[in-house]
Coordinates of C-alpha atoms in Angstrom, one line a residue:
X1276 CA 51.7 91.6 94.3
X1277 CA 54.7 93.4 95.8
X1278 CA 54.0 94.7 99.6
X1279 CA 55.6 97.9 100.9
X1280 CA 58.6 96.3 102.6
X1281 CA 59.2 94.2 99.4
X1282 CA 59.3 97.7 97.8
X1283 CA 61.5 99.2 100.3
X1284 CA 64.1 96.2 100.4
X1285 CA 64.3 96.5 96.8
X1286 CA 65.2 100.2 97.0
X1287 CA 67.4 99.7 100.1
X1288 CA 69.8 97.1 97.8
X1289 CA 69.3 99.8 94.7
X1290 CA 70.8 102.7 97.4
X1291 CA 73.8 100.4 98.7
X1292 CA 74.3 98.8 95.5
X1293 CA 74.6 102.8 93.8
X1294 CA 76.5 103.5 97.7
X1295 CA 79.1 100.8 96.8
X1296 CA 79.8 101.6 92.8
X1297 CA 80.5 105.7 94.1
X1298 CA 83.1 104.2 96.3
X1299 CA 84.7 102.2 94.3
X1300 CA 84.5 105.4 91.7
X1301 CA 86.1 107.2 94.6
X1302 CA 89.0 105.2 94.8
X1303 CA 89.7 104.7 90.8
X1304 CA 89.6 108.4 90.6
X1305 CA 92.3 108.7 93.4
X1306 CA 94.4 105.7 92.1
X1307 CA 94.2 107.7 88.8
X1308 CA 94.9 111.0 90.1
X1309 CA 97.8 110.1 92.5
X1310 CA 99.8 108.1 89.3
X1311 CA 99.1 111.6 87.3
X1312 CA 100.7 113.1 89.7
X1313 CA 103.8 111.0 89.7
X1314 CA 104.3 110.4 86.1
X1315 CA 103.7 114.4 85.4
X1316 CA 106.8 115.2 87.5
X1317 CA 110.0 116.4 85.8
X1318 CA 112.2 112.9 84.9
X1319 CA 114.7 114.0 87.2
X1320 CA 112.2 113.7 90.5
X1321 CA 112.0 109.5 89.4
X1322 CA 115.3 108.6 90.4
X1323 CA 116.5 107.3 93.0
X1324 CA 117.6 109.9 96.2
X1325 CA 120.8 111.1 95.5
X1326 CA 123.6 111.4 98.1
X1327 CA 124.0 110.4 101.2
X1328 CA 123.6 113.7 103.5
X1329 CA 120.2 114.6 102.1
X1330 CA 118.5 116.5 105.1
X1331 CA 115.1 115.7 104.7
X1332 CA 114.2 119.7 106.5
X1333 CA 114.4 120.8 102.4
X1334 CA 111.1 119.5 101.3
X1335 CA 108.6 120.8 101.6
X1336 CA 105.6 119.4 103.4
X1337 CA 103.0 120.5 100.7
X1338 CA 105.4 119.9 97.9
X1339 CA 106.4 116.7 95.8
X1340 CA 108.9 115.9 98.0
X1341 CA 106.9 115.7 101.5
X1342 CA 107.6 112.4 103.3
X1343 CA 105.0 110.3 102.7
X1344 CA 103.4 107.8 100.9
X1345 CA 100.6 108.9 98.0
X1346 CA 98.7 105.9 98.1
X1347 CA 97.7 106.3 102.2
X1348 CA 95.9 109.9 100.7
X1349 CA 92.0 110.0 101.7
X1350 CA 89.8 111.4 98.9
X1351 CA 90.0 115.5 98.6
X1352 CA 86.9 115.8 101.3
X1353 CA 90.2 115.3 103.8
X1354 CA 91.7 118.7 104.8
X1355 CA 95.0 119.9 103.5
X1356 CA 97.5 121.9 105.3
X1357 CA 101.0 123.0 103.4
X1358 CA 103.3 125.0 105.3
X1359 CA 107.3 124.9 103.9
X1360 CA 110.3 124.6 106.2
X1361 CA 112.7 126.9 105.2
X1362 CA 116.3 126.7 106.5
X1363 CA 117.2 128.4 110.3
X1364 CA 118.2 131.6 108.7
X1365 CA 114.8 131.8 106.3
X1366 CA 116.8 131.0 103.1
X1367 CA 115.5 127.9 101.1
X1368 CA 118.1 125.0 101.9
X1369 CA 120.2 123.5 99.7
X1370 CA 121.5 119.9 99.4
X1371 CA 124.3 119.0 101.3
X1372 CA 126.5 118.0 98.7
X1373 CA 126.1 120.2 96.2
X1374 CA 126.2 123.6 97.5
X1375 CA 126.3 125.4 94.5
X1376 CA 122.5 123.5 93.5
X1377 CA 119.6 126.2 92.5
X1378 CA 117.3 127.0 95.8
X1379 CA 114.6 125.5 93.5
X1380 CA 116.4 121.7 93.1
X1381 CA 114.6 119.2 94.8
X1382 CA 115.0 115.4 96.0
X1383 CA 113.6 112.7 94.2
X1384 CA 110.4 111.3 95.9
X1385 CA 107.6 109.5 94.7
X1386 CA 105.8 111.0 97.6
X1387 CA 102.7 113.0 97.6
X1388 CA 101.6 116.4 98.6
X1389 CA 98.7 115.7 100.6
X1390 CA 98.6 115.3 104.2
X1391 CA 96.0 113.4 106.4
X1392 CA 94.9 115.1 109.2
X1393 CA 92.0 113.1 110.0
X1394 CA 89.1 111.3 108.7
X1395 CA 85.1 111.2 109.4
X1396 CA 82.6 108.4 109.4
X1397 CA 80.8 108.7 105.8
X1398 CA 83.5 109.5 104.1
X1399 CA 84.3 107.8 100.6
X1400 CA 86.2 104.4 101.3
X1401 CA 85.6 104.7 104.7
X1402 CA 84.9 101.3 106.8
X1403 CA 85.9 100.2 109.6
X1404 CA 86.1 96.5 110.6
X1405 CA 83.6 95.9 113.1
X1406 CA 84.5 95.7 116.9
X1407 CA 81.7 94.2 119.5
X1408 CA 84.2 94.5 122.7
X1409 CA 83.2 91.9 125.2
X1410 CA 81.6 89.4 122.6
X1411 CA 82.2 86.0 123.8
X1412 CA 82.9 84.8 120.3
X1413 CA 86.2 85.7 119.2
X1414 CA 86.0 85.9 115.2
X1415 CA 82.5 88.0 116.4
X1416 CA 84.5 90.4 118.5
X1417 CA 87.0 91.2 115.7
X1418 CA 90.4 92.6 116.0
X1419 CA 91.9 95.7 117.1
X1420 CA 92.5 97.4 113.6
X1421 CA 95.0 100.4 113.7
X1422 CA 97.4 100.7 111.4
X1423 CA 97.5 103.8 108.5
X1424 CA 99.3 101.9 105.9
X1425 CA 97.9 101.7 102.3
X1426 CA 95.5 98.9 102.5
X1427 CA 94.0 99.4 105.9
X1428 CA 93.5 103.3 106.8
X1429 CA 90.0 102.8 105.6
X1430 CA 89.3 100.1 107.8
X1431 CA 90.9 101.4 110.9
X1432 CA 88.7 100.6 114.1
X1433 CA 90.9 102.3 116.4
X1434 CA 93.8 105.3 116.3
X1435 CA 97.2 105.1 116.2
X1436 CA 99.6 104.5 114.1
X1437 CA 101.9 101.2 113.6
X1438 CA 103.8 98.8 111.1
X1439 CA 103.4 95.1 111.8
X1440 CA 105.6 92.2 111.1
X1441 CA 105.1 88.9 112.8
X1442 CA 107.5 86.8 111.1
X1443 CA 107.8 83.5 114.3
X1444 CA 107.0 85.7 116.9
X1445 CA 104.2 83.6 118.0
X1446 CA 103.3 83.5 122.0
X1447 CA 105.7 81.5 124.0
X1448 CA 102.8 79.8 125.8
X1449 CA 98.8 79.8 125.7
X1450 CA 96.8 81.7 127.3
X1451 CA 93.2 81.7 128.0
X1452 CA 90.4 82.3 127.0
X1453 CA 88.5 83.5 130.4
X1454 CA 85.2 84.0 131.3
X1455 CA 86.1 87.9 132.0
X1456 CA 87.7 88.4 128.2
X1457 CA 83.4 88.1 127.3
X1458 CA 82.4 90.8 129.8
X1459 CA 82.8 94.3 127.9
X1460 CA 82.3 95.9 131.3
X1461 CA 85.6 93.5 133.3
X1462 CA 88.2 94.7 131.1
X1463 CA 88.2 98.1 129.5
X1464 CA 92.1 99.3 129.2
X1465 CA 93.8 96.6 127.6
X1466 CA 92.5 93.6 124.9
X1467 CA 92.5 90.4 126.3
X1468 CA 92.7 89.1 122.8
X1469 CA 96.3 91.1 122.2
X1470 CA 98.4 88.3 122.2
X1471 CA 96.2 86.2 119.7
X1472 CA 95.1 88.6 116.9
X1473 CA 97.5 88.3 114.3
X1474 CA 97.0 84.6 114.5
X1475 CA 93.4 84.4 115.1
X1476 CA 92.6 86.9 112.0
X1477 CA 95.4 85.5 109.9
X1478 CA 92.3 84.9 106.8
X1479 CA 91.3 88.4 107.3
X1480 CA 95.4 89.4 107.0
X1481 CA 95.7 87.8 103.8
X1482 CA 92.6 87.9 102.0
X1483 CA 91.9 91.9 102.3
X1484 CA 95.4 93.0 102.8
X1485 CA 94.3 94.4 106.7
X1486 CA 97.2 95.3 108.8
X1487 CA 96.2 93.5 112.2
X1488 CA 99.3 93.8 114.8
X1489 CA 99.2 92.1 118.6
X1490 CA 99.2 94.5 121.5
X1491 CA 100.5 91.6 123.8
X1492 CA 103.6 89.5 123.6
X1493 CA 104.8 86.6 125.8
X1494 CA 107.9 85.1 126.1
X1495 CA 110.1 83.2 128.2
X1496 CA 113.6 84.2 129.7
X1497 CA 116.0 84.0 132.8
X1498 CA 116.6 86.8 135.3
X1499 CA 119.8 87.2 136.8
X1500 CA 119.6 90.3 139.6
X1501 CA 123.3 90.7 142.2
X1502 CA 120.6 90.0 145.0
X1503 CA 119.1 87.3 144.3
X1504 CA 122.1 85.6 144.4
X1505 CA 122.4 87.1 148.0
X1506 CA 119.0 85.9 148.3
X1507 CA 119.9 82.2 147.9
X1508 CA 123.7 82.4 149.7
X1509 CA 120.7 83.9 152.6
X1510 CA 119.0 81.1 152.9
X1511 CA 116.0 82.7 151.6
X1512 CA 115.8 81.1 147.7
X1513 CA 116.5 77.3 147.5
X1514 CA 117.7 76.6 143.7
X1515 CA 115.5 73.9 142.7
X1516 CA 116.7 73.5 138.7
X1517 CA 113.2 74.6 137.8
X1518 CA 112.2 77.8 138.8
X1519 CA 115.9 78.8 140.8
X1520 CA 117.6 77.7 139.0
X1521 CA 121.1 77.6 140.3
X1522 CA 123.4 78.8 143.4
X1523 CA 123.6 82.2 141.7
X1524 CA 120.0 83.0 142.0
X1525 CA 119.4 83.1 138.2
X1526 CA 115.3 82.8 137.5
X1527 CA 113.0 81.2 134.9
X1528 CA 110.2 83.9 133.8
X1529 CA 107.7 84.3 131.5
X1530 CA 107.3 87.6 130.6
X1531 CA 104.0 89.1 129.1
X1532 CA 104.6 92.7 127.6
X1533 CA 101.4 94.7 127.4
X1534 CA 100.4 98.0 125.6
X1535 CA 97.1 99.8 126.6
X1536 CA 94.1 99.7 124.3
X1537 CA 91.5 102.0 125.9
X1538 CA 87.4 101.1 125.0
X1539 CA 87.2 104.3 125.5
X1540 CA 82.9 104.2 126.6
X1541 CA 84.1 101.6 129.1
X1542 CA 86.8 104.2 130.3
X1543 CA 84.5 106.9 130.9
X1544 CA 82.4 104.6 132.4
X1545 CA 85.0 103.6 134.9
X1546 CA 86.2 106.8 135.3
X1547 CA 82.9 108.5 135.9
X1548 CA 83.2 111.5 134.2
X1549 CA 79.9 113.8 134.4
X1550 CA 80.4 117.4 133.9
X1551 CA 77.0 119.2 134.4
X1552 CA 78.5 122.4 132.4
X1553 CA 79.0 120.0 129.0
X1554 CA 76.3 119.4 127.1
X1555 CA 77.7 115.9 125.6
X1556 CA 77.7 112.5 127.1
X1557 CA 80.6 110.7 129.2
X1558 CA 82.1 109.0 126.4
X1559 CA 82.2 113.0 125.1
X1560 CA 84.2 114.4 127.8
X1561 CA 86.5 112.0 127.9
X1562 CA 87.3 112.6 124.0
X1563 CA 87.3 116.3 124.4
X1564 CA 89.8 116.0 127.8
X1565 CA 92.2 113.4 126.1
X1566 CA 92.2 115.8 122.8
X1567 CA 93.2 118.2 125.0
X1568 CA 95.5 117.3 127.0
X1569 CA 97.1 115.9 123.8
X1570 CA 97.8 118.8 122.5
X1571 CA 95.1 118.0 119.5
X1572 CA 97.7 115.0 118.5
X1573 CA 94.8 112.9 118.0
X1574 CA 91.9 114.7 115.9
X1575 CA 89.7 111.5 115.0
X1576 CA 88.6 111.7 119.1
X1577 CA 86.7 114.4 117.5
X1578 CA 86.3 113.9 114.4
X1579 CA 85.7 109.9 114.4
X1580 CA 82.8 109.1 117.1
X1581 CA 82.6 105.8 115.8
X1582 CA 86.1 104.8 116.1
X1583 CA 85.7 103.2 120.0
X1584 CA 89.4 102.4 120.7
X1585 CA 92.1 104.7 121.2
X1586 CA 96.0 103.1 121.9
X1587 CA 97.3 106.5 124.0
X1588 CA 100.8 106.9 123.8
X1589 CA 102.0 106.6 127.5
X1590 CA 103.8 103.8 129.0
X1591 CA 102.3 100.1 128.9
X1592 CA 103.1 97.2 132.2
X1593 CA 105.1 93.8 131.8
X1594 CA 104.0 90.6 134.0
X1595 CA 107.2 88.6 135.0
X1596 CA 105.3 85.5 135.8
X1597 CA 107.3 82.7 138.3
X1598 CA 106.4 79.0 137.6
X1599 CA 103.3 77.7 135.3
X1600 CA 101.3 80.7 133.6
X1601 CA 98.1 78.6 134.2
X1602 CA 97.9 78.9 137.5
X1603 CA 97.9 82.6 137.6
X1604 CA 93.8 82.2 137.0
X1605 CA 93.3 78.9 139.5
X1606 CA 91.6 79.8 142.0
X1607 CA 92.7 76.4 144.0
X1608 CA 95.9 77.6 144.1
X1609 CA 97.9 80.4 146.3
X1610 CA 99.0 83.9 144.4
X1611 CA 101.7 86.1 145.4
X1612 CA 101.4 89.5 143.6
X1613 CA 103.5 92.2 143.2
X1614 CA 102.2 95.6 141.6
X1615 CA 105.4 98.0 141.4
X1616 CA 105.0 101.0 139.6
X1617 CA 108.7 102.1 137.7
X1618 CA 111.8 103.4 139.3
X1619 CA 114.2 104.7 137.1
X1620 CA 116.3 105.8 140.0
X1621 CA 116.2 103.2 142.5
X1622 CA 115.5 100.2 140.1
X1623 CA 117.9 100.9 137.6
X1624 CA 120.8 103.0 138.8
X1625 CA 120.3 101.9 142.1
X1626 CA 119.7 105.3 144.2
X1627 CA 119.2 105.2 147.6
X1628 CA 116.5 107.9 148.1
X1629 CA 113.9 105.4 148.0
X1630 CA 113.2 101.8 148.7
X1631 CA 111.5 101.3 145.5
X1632 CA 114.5 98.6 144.2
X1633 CA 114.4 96.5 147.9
X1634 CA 111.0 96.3 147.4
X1635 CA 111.0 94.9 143.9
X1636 CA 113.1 92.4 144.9
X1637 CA 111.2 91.3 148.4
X1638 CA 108.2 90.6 145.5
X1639 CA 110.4 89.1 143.1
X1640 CA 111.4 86.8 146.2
X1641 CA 107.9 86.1 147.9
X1642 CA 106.7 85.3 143.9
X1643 CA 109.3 82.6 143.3
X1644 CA 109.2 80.6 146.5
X1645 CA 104.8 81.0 146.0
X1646 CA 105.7 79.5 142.9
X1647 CA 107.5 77.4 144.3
X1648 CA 105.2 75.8 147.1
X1649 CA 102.7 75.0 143.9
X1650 CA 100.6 78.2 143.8
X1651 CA 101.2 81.3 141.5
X1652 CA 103.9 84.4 141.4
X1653 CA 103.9 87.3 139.5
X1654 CA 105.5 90.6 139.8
X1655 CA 103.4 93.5 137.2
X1656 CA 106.0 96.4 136.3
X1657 CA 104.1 99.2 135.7
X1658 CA 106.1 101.3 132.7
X1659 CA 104.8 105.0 134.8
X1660 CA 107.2 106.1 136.8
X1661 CA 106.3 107.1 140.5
X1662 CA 102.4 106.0 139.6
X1663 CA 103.3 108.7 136.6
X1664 CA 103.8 111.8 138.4
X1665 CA 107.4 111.4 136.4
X1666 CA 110.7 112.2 137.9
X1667 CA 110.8 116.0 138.5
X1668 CA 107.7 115.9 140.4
X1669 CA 109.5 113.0 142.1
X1670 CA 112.3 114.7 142.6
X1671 CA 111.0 118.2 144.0
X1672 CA 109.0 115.8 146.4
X1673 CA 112.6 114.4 147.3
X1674 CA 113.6 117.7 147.9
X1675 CA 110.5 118.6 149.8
X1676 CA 110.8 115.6 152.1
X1677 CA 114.7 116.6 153.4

């Protein structure tokens, strides 16, 4: 005789079992629909774009010939806008080599008229790969998910928008794993497993089509800066063919380029936000403050509660690391560390207002002969300039200061 819970596991598979058919309904209906709207489209809008000038301002971005792809379109529950954009003087536009072409003439695009604005949790299609940040199994963890092409916009995990190729651009050396890359609490601004994912979820890549892009690159290069070679004629570098690697001061580095990936209830958690007027929880605030201050660039912070990660768009660090990468984690070992925030005036054009440049270099300098005696140097360049107050806040300060 059937118990209760034999009765309501039976009807739980009936209800996901009926859950999956209507989404797989969802998405034939939209297949169908969007092909519809191709084929029914006069022959002329099939073609291929015709001359070279074509000034993409004349489409409309709720007509036909709006710039972008009809398969990425979320089912109808996703809200529409269609302004036009006429010409500067109100006119419709015409194309630029024909100027005698009817206002009404269009380019050919296979493109579709609906626009994504954003998406919500329970809607048809959408499911996004699972993320446990700080899992100490890697495969368990899952990857950072955030590409809006065709195949993966449903199974986004985080926001932002990208288009991955990875064609031999495999890290220059290993890296890790760490005790800390298991601790959802250690790191909360950056994923630890950046440089690995493309690799490490290649099955997942292939088999369902998921756009899976790194977030950390490593290489290796040589540095060549006019004082280091003043450095070595000092006295102060001693070319060793390793590290220094000649009289002219010219460097061996690997270089790890890193792009923030915010978990965003670790983030509020670090930043500990509390406001006692707002009825929501940290993790709210911090949505509702980085929507924003975005200038509502990023809806699904509202929209998508369950979407954790957020990639913001400001500038990311690169680690110049100075003799064996492993021993930037010994702790046996020595570690010379320099944290320089960006200078575009002083680093790169070589301004003397400040003493941001000298100092770069006295880290660059300490780093190599660290590296040197065995132990560890690195040098993290910060991509913010002035600790991101920005150069006209800089520069009024400059001001200020005389």
């Amino acid at each position: 005789m059937e118990t209760n819970n034999d009765i309501l596991n039976q009807i739980l598979r009936t209800v996901g079992s009926v859950q999956d058919s209507y989404k797989q309904l969802a998405e034939d209906v939209l297949s169908i629909k969007e092909r519809i709207e191709v084929l029914s489209r006069p022959q002329s809008q099939h073609g291929a774009l015709e001359g070279k000038d074509e000034d993409i301002g004349t489409a409309k971005i709720g007509s036909d010939t709006a710039k972008q792809d009809p398969k990425k379109a979320l089912p109808p529950a996703t809200p529409i806008l269609s302004p036009s954009l006429p010409s500067l003087d109100g006119s419709p536009k015409l194309s630029s080599n024909d100027k005698t072409a009817s206002p009404q003439r269009r380019t050919a695009t296979s493109l579709s008229s609906r626009i994504i604005l954003t998406t919500y949790p329970g809607q048809s299609g959408i499911d996004p790969i699972a993320m446990n940040w700080g899992h100490h199994d890697q495969l368990q963890r899952g990857p950072v998910v955030v590409s809006r092409s065709q195949s993966t916009i449903r199974r986004r995990n985080g926001m932002r928008m990208v288009i991955p190729d990875f064609t031999n651009s495999e890290p220059a050396v290993n890296l890790g794993p760490f005790p800390q890359w298991a601790d959802a609490k250690k790191i909360v601004s950056l994923d630890p497993l950046g440089h690995l994912s493309p690799w490490l979820f290649d099955s997942m890549i292939r088999n369902e089509n998921i756009h899976i892009r790194p977030t950390i690159a490593i290489t290796k290069a040589h540095m060549k800066l006019p004082e280091l070679e003043q450095s070595v004629r000092a006295g102060r570098l001693k070319p060793d063919g390793k590290i220094c690697l000649n009289d002219t001061g010219e460097l061996a580095v690997t270089k790890f380029a890193v792009e923030p990936v915010w978990f965003l209830p670790g983030i509020a958690e670090r930043f500990g936000i509390d406001f006692a007027d707002w009825d929501v929880s940290d993790e709210g605030s911090l949505r509702r403050s980085l929507f924003e201050n975005t200038g509502g660039s990023y809806p699904e912070l509202i929209t998508r509660g369950d979407l954790k990660l957020f990639l913001p768009p400001i500038g990311g660090l690169t680690v110049y690391c100075f003799g064996d990468p492993s021993k930037m984690s010994d702790p046996n070992v020595k570690l010379a560390l320099r944290i320089h925030d960006e200078c575009n005036g002083s680093d790169v054009f070589g301004s003397d207002i400040c003493t941001c440049r000298p100092y770069l270099i006295f880290g660059v300098e300490e780093a190599v002969k660290e590296a040197q005696r065995g132990g560890s140097g690195v040098v993290v360049y910060f991509r913010k300039e002035g600790r991101a107050l920005g150069e006209v806040t800089k520069y009024l300060v400059y001001n200020a200061s005389k």
